mmCIF file with all atom_site columns, C-alpha atoms and ligand atoms in Angstrom:
data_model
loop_
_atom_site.group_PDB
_atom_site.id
_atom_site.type_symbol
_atom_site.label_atom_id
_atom_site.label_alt_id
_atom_site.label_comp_id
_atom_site.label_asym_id
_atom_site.label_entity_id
_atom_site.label_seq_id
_atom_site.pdbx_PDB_ins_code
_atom_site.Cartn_x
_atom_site.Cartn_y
_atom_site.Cartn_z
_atom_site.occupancy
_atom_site.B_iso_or_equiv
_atom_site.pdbx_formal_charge
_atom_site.auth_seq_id
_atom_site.auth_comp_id
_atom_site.auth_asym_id
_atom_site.auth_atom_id
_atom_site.pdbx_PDB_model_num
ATOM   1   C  CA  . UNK A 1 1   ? 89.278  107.703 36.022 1.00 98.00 ? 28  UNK A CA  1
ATOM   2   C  CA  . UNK A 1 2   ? 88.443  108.023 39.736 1.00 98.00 ? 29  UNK A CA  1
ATOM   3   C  CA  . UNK A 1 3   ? 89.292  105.194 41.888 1.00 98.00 ? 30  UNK A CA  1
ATOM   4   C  CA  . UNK A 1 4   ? 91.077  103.377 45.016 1.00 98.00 ? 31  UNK A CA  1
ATOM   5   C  CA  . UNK A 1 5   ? 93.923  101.324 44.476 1.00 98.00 ? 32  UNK A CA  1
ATOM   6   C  CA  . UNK A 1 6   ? 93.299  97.709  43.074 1.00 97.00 ? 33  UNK A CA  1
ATOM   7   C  CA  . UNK A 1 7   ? 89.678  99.081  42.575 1.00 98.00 ? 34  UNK A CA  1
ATOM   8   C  CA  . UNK A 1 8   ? 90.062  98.409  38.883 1.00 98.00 ? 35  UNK A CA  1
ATOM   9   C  CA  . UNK A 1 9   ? 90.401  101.409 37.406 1.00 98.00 ? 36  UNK A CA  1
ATOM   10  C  CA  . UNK A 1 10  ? 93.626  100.171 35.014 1.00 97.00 ? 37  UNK A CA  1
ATOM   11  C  CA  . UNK A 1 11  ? 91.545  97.029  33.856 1.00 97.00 ? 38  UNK A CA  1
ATOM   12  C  CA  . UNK A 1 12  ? 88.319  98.972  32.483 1.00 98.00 ? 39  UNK A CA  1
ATOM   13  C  CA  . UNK A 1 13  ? 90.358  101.155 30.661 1.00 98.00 ? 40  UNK A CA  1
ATOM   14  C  CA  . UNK A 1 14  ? 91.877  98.211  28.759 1.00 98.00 ? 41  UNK A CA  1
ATOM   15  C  CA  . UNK A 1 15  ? 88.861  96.949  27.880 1.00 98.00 ? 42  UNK A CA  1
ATOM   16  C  CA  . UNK A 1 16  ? 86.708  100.374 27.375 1.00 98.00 ? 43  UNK A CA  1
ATOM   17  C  CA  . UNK A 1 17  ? 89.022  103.303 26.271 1.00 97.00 ? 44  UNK A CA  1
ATOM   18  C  CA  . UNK A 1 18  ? 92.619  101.403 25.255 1.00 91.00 ? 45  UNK A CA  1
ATOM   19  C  CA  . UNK A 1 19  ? 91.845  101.385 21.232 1.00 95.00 ? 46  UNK A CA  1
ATOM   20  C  CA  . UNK A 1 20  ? 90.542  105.178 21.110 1.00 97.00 ? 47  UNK A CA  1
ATOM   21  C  CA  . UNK A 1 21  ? 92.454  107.132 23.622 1.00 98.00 ? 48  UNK A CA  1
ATOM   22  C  CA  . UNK A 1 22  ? 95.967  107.755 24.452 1.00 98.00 ? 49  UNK A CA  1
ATOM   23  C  CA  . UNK A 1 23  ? 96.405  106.162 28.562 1.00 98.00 ? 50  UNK A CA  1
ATOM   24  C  CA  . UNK A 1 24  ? 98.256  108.760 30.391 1.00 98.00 ? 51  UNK A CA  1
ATOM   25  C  CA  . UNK A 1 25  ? 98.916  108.157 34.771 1.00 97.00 ? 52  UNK A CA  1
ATOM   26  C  CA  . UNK A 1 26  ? 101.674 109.056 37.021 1.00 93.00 ? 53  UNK A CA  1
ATOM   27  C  CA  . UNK A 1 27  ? 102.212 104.986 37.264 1.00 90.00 ? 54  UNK A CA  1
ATOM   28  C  CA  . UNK A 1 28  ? 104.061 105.439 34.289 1.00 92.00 ? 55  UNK A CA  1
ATOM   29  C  CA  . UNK A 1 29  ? 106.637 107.497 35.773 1.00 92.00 ? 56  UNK A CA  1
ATOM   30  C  CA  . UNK A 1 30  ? 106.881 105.665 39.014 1.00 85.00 ? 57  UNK A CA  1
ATOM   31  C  CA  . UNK A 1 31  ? 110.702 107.344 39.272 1.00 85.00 ? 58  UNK A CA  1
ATOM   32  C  CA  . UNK A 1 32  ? 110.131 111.223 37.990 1.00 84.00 ? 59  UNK A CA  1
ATOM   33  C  CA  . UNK A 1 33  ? 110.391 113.849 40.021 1.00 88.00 ? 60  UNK A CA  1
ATOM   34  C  CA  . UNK A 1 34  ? 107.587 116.377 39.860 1.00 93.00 ? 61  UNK A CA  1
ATOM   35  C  CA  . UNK A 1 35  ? 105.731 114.115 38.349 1.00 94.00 ? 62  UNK A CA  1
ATOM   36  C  CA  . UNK A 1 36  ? 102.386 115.982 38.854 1.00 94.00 ? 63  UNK A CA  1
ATOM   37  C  CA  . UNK A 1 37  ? 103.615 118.584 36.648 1.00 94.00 ? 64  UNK A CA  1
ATOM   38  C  CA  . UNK A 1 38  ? 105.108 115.737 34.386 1.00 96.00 ? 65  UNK A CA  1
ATOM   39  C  CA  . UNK A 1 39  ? 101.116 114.808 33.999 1.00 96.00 ? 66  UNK A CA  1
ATOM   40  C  CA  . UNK A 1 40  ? 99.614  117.974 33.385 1.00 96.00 ? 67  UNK A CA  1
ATOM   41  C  CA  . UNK A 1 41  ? 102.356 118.906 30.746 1.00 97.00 ? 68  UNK A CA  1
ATOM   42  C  CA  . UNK A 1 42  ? 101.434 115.939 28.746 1.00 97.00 ? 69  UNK A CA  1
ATOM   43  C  CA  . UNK A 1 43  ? 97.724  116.165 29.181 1.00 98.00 ? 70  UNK A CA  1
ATOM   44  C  CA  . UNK A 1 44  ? 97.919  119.276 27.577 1.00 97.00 ? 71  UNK A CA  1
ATOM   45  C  CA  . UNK A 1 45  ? 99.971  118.769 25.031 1.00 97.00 ? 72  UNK A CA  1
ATOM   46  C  CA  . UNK A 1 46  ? 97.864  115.654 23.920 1.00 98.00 ? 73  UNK A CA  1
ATOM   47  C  CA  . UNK A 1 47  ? 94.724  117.786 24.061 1.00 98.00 ? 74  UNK A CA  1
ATOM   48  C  CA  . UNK A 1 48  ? 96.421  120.421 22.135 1.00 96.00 ? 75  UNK A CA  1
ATOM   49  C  CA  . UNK A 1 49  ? 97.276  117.868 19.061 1.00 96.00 ? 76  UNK A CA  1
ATOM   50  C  CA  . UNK A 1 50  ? 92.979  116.983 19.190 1.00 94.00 ? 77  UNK A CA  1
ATOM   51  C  CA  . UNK A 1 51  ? 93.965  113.339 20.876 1.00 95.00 ? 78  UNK A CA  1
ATOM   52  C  CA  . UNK A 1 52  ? 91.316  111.534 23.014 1.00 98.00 ? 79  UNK A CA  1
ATOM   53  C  CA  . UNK A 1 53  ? 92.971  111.580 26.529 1.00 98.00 ? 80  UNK A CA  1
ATOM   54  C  CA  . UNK A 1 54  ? 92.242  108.963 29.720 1.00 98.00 ? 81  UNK A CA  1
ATOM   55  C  CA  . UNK A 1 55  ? 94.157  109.701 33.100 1.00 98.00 ? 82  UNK A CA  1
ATOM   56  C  CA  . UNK A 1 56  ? 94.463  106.469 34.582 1.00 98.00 ? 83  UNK A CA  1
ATOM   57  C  CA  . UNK A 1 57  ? 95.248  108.192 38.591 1.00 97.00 ? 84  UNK A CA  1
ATOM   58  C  CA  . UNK A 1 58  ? 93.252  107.462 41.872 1.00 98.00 ? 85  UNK A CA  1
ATOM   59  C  CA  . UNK A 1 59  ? 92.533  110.935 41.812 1.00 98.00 ? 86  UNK A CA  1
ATOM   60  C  CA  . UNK A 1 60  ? 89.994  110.657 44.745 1.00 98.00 ? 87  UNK A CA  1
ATOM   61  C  CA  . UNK A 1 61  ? 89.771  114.589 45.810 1.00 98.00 ? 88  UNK A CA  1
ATOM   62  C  CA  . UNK A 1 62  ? 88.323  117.184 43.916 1.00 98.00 ? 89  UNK A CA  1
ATOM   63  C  CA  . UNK A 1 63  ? 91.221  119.306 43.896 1.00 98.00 ? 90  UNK A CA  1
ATOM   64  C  CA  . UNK A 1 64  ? 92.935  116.230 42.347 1.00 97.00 ? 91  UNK A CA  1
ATOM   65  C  CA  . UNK A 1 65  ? 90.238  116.352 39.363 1.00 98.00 ? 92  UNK A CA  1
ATOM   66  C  CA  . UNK A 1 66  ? 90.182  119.943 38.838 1.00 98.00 ? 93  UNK A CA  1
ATOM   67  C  CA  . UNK A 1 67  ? 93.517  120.735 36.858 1.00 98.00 ? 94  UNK A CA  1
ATOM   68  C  CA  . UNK A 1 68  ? 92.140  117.923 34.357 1.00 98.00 ? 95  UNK A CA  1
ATOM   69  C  CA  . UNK A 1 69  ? 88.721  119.598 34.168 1.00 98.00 ? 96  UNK A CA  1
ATOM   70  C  CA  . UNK A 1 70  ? 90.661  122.856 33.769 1.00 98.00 ? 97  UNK A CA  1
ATOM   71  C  CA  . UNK A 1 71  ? 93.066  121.599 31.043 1.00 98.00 ? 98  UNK A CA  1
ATOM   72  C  CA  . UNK A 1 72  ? 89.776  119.805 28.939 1.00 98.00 ? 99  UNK A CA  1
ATOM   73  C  CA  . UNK A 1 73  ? 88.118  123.627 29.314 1.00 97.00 ? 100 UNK A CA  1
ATOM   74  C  CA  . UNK A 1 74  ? 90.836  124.755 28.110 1.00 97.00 ? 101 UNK A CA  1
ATOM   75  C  CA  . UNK A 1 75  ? 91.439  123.002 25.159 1.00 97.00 ? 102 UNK A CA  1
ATOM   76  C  CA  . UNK A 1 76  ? 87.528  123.188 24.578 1.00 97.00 ? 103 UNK A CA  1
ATOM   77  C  CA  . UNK A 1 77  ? 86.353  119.433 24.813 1.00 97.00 ? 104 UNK A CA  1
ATOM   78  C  CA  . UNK A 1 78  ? 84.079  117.472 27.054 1.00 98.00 ? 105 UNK A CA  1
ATOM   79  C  CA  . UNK A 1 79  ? 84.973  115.874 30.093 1.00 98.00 ? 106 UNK A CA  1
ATOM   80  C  CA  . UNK A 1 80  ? 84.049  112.536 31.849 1.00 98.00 ? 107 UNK A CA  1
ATOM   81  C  CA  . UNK A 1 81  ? 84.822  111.118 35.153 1.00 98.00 ? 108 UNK A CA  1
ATOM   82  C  CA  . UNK A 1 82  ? 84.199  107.057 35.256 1.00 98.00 ? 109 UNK A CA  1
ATOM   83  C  CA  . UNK A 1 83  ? 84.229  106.118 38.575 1.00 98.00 ? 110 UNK A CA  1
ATOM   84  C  CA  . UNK A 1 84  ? 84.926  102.563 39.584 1.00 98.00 ? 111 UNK A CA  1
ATOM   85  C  CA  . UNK A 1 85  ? 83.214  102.360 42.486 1.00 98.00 ? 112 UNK A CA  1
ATOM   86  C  CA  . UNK A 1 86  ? 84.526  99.135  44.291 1.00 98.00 ? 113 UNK A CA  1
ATOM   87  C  CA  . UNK A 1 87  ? 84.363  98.396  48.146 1.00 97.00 ? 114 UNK A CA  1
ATOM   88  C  CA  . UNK A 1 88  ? 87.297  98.818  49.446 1.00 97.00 ? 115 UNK A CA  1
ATOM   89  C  CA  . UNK A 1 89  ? 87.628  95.794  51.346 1.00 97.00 ? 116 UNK A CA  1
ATOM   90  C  CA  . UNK A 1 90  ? 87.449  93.879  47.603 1.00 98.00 ? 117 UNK A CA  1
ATOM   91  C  CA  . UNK A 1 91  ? 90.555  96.335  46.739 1.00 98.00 ? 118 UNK A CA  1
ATOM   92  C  CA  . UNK A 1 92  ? 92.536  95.618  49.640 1.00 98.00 ? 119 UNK A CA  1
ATOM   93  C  CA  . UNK A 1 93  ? 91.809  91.648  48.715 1.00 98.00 ? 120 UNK A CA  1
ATOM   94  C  CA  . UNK A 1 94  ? 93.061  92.185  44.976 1.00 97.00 ? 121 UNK A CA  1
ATOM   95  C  CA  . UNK A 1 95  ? 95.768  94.361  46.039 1.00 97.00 ? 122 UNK A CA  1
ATOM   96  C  CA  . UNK A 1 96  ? 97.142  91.837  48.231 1.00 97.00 ? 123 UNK A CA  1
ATOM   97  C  CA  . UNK A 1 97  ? 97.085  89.532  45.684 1.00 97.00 ? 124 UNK A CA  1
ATOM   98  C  CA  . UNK A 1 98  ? 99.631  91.772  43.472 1.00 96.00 ? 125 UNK A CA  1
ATOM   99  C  CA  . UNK A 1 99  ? 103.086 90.972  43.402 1.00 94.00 ? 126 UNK A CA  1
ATOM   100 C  CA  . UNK A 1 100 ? 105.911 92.627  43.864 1.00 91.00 ? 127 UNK A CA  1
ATOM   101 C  CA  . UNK A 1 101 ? 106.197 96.789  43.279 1.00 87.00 ? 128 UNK A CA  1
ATOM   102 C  CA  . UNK A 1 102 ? 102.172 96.576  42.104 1.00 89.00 ? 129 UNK A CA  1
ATOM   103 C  CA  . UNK A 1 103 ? 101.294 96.172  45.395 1.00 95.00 ? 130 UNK A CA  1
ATOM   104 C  CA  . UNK A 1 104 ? 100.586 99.436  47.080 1.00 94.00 ? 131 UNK A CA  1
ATOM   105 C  CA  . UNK A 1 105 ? 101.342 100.109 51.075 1.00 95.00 ? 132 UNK A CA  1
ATOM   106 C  CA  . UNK A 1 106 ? 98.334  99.678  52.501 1.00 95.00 ? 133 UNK A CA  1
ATOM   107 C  CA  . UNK A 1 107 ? 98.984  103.382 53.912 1.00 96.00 ? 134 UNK A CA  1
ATOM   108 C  CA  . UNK A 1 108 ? 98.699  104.384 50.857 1.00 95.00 ? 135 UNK A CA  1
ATOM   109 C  CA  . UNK A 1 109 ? 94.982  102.769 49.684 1.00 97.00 ? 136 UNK A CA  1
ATOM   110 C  CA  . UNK A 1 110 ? 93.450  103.833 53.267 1.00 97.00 ? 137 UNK A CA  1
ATOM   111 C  CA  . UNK A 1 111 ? 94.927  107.510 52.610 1.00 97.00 ? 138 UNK A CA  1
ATOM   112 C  CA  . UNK A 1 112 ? 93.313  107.154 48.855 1.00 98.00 ? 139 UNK A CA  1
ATOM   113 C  CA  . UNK A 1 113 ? 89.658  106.626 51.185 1.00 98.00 ? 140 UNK A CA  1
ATOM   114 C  CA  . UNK A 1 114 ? 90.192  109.040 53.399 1.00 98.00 ? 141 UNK A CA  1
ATOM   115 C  CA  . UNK A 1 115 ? 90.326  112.006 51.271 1.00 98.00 ? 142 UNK A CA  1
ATOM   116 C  CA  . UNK A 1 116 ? 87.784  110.569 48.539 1.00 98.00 ? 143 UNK A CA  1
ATOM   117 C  CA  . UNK A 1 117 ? 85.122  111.933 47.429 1.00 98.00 ? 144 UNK A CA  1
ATOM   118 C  CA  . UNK A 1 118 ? 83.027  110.625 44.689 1.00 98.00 ? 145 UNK A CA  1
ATOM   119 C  CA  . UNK A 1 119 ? 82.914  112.803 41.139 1.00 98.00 ? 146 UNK A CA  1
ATOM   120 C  CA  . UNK A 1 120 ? 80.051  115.203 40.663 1.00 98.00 ? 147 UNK A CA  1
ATOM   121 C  CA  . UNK A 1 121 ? 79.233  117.131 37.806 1.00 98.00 ? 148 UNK A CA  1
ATOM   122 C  CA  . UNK A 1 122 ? 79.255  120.023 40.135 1.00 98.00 ? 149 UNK A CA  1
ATOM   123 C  CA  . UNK A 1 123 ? 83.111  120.128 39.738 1.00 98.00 ? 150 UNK A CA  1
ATOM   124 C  CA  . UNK A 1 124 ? 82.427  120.729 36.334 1.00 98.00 ? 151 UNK A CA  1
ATOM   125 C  CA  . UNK A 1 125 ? 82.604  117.485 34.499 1.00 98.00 ? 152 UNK A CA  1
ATOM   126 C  CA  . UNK A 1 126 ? 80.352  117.011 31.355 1.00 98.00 ? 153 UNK A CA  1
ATOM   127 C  CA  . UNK A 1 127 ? 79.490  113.374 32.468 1.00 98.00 ? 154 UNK A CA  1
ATOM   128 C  CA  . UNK A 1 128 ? 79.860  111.337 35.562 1.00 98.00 ? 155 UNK A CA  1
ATOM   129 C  CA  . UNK A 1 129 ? 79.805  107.399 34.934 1.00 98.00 ? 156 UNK A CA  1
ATOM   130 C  CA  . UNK A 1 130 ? 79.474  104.805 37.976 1.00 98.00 ? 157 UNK A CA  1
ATOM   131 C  CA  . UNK A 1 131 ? 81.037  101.324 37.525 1.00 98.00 ? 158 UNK A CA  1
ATOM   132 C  CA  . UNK A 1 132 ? 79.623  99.716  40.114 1.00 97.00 ? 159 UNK A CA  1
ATOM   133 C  CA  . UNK A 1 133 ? 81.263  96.093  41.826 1.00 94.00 ? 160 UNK A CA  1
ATOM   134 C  CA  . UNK A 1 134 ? 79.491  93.508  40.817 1.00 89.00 ? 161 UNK A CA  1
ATOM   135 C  CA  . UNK A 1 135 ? 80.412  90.515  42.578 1.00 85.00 ? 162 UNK A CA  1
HETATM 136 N  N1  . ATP B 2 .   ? 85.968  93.596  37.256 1.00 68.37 ? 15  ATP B N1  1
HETATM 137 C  C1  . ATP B 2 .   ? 86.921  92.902  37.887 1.00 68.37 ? 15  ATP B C1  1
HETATM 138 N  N2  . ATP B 2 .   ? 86.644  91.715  38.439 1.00 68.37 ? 15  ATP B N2  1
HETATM 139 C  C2  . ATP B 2 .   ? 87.608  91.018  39.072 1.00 68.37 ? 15  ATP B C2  1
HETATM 140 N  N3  . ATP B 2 .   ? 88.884  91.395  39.203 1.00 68.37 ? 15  ATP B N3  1
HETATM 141 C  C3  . ATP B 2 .   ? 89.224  92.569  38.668 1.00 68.37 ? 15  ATP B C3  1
HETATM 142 C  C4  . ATP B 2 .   ? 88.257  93.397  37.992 1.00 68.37 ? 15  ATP B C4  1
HETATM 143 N  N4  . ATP B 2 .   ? 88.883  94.511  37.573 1.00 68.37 ? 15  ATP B N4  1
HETATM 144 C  C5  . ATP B 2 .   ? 90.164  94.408  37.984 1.00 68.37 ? 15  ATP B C5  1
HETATM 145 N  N5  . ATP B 2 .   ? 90.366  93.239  38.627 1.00 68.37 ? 15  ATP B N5  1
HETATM 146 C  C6  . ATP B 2 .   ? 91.636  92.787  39.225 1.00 68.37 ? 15  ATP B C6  1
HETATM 147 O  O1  . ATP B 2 .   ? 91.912  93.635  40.331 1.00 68.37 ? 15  ATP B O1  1
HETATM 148 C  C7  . ATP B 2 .   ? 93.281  93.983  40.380 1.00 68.37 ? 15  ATP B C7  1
HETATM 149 C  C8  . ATP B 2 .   ? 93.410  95.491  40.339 1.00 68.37 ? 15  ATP B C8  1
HETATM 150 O  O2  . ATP B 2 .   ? 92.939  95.966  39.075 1.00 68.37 ? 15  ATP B O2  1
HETATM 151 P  P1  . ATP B 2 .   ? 93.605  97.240  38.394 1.00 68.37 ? 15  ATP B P1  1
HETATM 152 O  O3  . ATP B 2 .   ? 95.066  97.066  38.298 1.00 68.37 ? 15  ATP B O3  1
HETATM 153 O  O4  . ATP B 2 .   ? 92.838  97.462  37.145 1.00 68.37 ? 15  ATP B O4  1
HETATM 154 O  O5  . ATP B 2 .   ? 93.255  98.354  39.490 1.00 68.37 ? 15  ATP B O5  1
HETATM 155 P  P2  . ATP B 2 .   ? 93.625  99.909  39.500 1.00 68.37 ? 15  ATP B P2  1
HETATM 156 O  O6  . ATP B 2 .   ? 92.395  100.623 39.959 1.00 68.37 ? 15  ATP B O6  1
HETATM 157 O  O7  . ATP B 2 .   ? 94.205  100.304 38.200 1.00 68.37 ? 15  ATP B O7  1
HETATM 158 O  O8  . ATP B 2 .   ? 94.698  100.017 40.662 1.00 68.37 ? 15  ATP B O8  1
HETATM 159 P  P3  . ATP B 2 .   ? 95.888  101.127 40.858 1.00 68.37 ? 15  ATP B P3  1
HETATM 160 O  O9  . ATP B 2 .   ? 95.225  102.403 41.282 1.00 68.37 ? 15  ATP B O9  1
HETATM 161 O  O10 . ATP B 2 .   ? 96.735  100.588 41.957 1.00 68.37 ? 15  ATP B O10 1
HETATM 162 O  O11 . ATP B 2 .   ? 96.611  101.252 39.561 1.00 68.37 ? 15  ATP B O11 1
HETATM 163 C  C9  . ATP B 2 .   ? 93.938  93.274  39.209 1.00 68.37 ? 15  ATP B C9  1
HETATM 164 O  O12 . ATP B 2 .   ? 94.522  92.094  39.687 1.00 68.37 ? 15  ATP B O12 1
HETATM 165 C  C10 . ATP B 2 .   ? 92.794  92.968  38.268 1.00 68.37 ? 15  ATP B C10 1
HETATM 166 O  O13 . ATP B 2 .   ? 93.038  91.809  37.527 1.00 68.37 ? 15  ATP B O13 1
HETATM 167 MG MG1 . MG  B 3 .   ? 96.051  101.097 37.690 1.00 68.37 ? 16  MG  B MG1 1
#
């Protein structure tokens, strides 16, 4: 998944991926240390045991994307990047509306735009998919 905060990247893969692929993101260790390394560890164990995996990150940059392109070669299956492609003034509205430790410093969702750039299959993905906002 590639995606700003509150962009909906979390929601589409409850109703697209939940039932046939294992949901792994940093958001699940919101405590860990290293939890970058956490991420790739399981990613790679999960491939390694023939499980369908989703990484439910922002991961905006392409240097973000490429350890999870890497670790897909590696274990010899295809690779996708969905992109949820929402404006971010519509994620800055929703994440407003979250509550309590859901809502993200707004720091952090400009940072997120700043260094995004959108999936290609230049990085090496098998398949880029656009969800586009429709409003
Ligand atoms: N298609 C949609 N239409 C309207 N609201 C939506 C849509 N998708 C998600 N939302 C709402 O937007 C908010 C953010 O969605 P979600 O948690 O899926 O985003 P996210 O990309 O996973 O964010 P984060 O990166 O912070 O985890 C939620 O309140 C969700 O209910
Ligand atoms: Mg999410």
């Amino acid at each position: 998944m590639v995606g700003l905060q509150g962009s909906g990247k979390s929601t589409w893969v409850g109703t697209h991926l939940a039932g046939t692929h294992t949901v792994v993101s940093k958001d699940h260790w919101p405590n860990a240390r290293r939890r970058e390394a956490r991420q790739r560890r399981v990613v790679a164990e999960l491939l390694a045991c023939a499980a369908r995996v989703v990484v439910d990150n922002t991961d905006a940059s392409v240097e973000e994307r490429a350890p999870l392109i890497a670790a897909a070669r590696l274990a010899g299956v295809p690779v996708r990047a969905v992109w949820i492609d929402t404006p971010v003034d519509v994620c800055i509205r929703r994440n407003d509306a979250r509550e309590g430790r859901a809502r993200v410093p707004m720091v952090g969702l400009l940072g997120t735009r700043a260094r995004f750039v959108p999936p290609r299959t230049e990085e090496g993905f098998d398949r880029v998919d656009v969800v586009r906002h429709s409003p």
